[in-house]
XYZ file of C-alpha atoms in Angstrom:
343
model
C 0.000 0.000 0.000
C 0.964 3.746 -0.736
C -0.081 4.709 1.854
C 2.401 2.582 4.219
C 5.242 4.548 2.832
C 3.712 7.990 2.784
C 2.746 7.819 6.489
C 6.748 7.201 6.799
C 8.447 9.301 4.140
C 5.981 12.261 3.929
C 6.660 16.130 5.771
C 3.501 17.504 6.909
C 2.099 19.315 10.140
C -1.308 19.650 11.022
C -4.453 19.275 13.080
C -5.366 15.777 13.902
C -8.859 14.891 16.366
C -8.861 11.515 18.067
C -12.364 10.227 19.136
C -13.753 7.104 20.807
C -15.154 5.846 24.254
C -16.947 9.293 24.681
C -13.416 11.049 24.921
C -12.488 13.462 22.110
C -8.692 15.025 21.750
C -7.056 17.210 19.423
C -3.527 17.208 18.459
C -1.099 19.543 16.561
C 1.176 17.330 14.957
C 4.077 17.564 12.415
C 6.280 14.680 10.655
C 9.321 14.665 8.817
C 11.478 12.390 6.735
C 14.485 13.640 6.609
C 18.214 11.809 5.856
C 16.342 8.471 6.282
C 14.676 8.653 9.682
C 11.565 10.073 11.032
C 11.075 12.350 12.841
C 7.173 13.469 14.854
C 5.838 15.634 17.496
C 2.420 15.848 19.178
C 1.175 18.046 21.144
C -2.252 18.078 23.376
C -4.497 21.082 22.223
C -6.974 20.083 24.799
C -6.915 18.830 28.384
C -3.668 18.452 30.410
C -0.591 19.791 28.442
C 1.085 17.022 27.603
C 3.615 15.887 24.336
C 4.990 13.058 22.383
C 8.067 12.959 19.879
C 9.139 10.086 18.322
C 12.351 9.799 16.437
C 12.069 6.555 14.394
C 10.768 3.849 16.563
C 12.157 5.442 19.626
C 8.553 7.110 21.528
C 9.243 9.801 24.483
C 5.750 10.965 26.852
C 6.328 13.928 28.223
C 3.594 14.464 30.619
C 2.499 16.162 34.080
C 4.252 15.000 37.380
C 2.514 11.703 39.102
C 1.273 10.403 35.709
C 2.270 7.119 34.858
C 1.281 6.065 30.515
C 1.623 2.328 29.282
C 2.347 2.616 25.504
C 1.641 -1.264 24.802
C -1.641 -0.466 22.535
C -0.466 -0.018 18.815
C -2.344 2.599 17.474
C -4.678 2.587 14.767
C -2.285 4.345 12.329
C 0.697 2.595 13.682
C 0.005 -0.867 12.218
C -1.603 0.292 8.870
C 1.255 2.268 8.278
C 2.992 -1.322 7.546
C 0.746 -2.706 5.529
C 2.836 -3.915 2.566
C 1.565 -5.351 -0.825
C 2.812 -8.474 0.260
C 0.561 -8.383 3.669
C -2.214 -7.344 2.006
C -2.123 -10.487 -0.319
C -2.052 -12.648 3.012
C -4.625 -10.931 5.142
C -7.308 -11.224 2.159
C -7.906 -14.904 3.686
C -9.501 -12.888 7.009
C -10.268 -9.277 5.821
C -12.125 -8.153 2.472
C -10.714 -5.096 1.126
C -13.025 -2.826 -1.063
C -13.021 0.784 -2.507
C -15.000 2.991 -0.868
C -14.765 5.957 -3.910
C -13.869 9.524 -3.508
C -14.540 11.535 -1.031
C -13.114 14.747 1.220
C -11.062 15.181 4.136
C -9.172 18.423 5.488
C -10.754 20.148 2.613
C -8.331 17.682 0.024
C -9.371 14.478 -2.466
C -9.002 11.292 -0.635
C -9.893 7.443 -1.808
C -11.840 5.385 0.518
C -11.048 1.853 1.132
C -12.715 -0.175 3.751
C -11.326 -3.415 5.439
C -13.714 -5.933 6.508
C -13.098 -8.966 8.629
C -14.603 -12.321 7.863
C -14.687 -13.619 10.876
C -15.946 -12.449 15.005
C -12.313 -12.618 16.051
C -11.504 -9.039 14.541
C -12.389 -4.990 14.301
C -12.564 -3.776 11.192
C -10.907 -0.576 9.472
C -11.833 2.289 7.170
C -8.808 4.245 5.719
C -9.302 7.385 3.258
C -5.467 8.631 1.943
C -4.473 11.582 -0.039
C -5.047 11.760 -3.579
C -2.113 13.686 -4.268
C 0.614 12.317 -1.562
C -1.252 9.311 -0.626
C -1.164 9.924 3.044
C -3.642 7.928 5.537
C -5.780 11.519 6.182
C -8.795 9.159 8.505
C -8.669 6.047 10.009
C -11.874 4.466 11.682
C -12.149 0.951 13.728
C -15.058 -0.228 13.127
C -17.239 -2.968 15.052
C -19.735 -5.975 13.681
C -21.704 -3.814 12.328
C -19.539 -1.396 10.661
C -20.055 1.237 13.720
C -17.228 3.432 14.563
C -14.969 2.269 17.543
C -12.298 4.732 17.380
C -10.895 7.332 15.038
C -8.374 9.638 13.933
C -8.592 12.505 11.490
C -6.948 15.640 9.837
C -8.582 18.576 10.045
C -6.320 20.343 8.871
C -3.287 19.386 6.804
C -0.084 20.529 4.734
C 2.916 19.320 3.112
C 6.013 21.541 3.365
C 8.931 20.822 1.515
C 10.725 21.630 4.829
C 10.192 21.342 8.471
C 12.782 23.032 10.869
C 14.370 21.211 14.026
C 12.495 23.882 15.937
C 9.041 22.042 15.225
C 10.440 19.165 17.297
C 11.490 21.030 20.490
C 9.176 20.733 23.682
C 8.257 24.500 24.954
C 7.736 23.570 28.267
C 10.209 23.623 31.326
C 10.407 19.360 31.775
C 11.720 19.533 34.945
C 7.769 19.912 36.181
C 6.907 16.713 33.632
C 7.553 13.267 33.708
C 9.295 11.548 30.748
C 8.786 8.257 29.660
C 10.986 6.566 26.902
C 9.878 3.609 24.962
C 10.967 1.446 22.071
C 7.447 0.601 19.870
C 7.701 -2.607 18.300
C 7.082 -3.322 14.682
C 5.855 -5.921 12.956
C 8.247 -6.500 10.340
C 11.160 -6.346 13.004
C 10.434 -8.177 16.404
C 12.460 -10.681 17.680
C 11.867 -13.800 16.932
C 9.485 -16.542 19.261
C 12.513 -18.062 19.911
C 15.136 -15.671 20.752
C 13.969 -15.736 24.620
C 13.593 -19.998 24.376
C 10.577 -21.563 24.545
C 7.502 -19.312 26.364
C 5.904 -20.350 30.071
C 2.699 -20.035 28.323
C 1.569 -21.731 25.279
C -2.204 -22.364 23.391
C -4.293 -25.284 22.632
C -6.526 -22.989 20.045
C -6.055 -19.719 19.110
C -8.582 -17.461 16.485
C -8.099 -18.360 12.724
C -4.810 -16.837 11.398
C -3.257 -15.541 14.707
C 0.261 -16.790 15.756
C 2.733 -15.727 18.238
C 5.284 -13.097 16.645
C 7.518 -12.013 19.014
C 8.399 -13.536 22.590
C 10.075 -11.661 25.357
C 10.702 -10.928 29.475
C 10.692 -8.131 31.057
C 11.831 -7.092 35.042
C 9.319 -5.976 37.102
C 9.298 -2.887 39.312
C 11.685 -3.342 42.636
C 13.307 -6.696 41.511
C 10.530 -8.457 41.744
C 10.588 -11.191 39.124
C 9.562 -10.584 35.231
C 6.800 -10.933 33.247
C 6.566 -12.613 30.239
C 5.168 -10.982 27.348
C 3.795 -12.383 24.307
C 2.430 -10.703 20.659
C -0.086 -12.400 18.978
C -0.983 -10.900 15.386
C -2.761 -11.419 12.382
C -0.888 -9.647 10.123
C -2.725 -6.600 11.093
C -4.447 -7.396 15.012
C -2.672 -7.605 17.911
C -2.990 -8.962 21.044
C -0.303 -8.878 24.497
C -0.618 -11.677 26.722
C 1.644 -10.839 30.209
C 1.918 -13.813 32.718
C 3.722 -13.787 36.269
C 4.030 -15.526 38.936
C 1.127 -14.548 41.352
C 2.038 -12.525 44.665
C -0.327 -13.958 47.390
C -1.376 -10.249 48.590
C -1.962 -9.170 45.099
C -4.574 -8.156 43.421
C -4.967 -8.891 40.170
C -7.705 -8.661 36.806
C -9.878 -11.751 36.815
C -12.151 -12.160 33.918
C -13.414 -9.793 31.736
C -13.242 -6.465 31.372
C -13.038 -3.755 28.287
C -12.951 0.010 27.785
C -14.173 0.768 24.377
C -12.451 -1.117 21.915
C -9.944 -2.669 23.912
C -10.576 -6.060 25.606
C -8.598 -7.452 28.758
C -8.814 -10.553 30.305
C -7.125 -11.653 33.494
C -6.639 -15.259 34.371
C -4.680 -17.002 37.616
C -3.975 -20.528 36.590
C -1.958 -22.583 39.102
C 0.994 -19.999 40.370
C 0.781 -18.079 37.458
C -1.456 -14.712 36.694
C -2.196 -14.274 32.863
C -3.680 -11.004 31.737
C -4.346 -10.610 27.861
C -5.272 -7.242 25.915
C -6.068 -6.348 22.596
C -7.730 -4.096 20.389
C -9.759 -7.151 19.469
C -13.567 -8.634 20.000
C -14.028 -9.957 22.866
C -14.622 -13.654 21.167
C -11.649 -13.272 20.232
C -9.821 -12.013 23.683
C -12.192 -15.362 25.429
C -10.311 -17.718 22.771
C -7.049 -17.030 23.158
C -7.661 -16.807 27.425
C -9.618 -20.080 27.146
C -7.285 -22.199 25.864
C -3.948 -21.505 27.143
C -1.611 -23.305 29.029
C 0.764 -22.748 31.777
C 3.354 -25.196 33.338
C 2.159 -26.848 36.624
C 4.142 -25.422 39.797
C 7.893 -27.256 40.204
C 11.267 -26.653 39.794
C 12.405 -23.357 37.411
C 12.741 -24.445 34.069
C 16.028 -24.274 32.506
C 16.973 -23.597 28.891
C 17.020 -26.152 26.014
C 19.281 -28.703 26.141
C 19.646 -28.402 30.220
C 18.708 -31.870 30.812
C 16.118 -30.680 33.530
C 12.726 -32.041 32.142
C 9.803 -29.412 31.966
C 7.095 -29.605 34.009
C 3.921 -30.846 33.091
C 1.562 -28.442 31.914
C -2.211 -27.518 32.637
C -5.071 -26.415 30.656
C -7.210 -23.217 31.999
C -10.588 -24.280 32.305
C -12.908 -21.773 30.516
C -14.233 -18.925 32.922
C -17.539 -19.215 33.801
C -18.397 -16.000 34.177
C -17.363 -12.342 34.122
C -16.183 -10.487 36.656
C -15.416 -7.073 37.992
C -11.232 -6.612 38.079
C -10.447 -6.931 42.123
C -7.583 -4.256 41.230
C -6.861 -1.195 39.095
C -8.056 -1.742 35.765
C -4.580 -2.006 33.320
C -6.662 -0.106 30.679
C -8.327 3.047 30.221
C -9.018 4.943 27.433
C -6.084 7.148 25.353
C -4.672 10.049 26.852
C -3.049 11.243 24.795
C -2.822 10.046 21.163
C -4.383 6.253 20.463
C -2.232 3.682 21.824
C -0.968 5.256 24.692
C -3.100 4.515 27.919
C -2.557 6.065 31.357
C -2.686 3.441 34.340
C-alpha cells in the first residue's frame, strides 16, 4: 500500500482529532522524513498539556508529574502504516478489502477503502489517503456492524517541503513533567518466538490466522521477578498476553473487562497470573484466554538442552463468568494520542 510509505516518508504538520469511548482530543502534529529517519511531534491542544516525539521507533511521553502512561496499545495508524503489498495479499484470507470511492477530508481528495473482517475474532478498518501524496488523512475501527470504535482525522493538513528542528522542540520547562521513553515494536522487526527460548505459556486454540510473533521478558518494578510478554498478530491485530508468577497479597484482573475497543482478560492458573489485551472482539480475547496453558508449579525451568525435564503443563478451564477486576483496571481509554493509555 501507498499509503504505508507515505505515512513514513511524507513532511507535513497539522491538526489531527482523536475520538472514541466518549473522549475526544485534538492534536497539533508535524512529521518529517528527513536523511532516512523520522522524525514526529504531538502536542495536546486540549486537556492536560502534555507531548509526544518520536524519532524513528524510539517514543518519548512527556507528561504532568505523578502520571504514569503504558504505551503497549499499537495505534490505529501505527500498524496500517505497515501494511505492505505483500501483507495485504495474506490478510485477504480474514479481511475483504473494497473501494470505498472519492470523497473529502481536510478540505483535500481522498480514496476510501474499507477493510472488513470475515470472521468475530476481529475490528474492522476504514482508511481514506491523499489523492495527491497518498497519506492515511482518517482512520476508523469499526465494530460488527460497521459502527465506529475509534478514530483519527486531519482537520487540517499541509505538506512543506521543509520542516525546521524547531518544530520538534518541547516548549515547556520538563523539569515539572515526567518523561517516559519507549521502544514501539514493529511488525516487520520483532524478535523472533525463539530468541527468549521456549515461552511459560503456550495455546491449545487460538482465532483463525493468529500466531505468536515475538516472545520476550521483562523485570518488574523493585526486583521483583519478570513478566513474560507475548504478541499475537494477524498480520494486522494484535494482542499482548503478560503472565507472572502470582504474589499472594496481590490483586490482580480476573475475567473480563473492556474500555471501548480494547478487551482485557485476566486469568490465575496454578501460580501463574495471565492477563491478555487487545484491540480485538471480545470472542476473540475469550479464545485465546480459554485455551492456554501454563506449566504446573515445580522446579524453574532451565533452557534447552539443560537436561532438567519441563514440568507438566495444565489447561485453563474456561471462565464461567465475568467479573469485575479486584484491582486497578490495566486499561483506560487514550490520553493522549491512540495507543498510549494512562494506568
Amino acid at each position: 500500500m501507498q499509503s504505508a510509505e507515505a505515512s513514513r516518508t511524507s513532511n507535513y504538520q497539522g491538526v489531527v482529532i482523536y475520538r472514541g469511548d466518549e473522549r475526544f482530543e485534538v492534536l497539533r502534529v508535524h512529521h518529517r522524513f528527513q536523511d532516512d529517519s523520522e522524525r514526529e511531534r504531538m502536542v495536546s491542544l486540549t486537556g492536560e498539556p502534555r507531548q509526544l516525539v518520536r524519532i524513528d521507533n524510539r517514543l518519548i511521553c512527556i507528561l504532568p508529574k505523578g502520571r504514569a502512561m503504558s504505551v503497549e496499545r499499537p495505534s490505529l495508524k501505527g500498524f496500517l502504516a505497515q501494511l505492505t503489498p505483500e501483507r495485504v495479499e495474506t490478510l485477504k484470507e480474514f479481511y475483504e478489502f473494497r473501494s470505498e470511492g472519492e470523497g473529502r477530508i481536510a478540505g483535500r481528495l481522498c480514496d476510501g477503502v474499507t477493510v472488513r473482517p470475515k470472521d468475530q475474532y476481529r475490528y474492522g478498518y476504514e482508511v481514506w489517503t491523499d489523492q495527491e501524496t497518498h497519506l492515511p488523512l482518517k482512520v476508523s475501527l469499526t465494530g460488527p456492524k460497521g459502527e465506529v470504535l475509534e478514530q483519527v482525522m486531519f482537520t487540517e493538513v499541509s505538506f512543506p517541503k521543509s520542516i525546521p528542528d524547531d518544530a520538534f522542540e518541547t516548549e515547556v520547562d520538563i523539569r515539572k513533567f515526567t518523561l517516559i521513553t519507549r521502544n514501539l515494536p514493529k511488525l516487520d522487526q520483532l524478535p523472533a518466538p525463539s530468541q527468549h527460548g521456549d515461552p511459560q505459556v503456550s495455546f491449545s486454540k487460538l482465532p483463525p490466522g493468529f500466531k505468536v510473533v515475538s516472545h520476550d521478558d521483562r523485570p518488574l518494578p523493585g526486583g521483583a521477578g519478570n513478566v513474560e510478554h507475548l504478541l499475537l498478530s494477524d498480520g494486522l491485530s494484535a494482542v499482548s498476553v503478560f503472565s507472572t508468577v502470582q504474589s499472594r497479597e496481590e490483586k490482580v484482573l480476573s475475567g473480563v473487562s473492556h474500555m471501548g475497543p480494547v478487551q482485557a482478560y485476566g486469568r490465575v492458573v496454578g501460580s501463574f497470573h495471565v492477563t491478555i489485551v487487545g484491540e480485538v472482539p471480545g470472542s476473540a480475547i475469550r479464545m485465546i484466554g480459554d485455551n492456554l496453558r501454563v506449566p504446573l508449579p515445580g522446579p524453574a525451568q532451565s533452557g534447552p538442552g539443560s537436561g532438567v525435564v519441563a514440568p507438566p503443563r495444565v489447561d485453563a478451564a474456561p471462565s464461567q463468568s465475568i467479573s469485575a477486576p479486584a484491582g486497578p483496571q490495566p486499561i483506560i481509554p487514550p490520553d493522549l494520542v491512540p495507543g498510549l493509555s494512562p494506568h
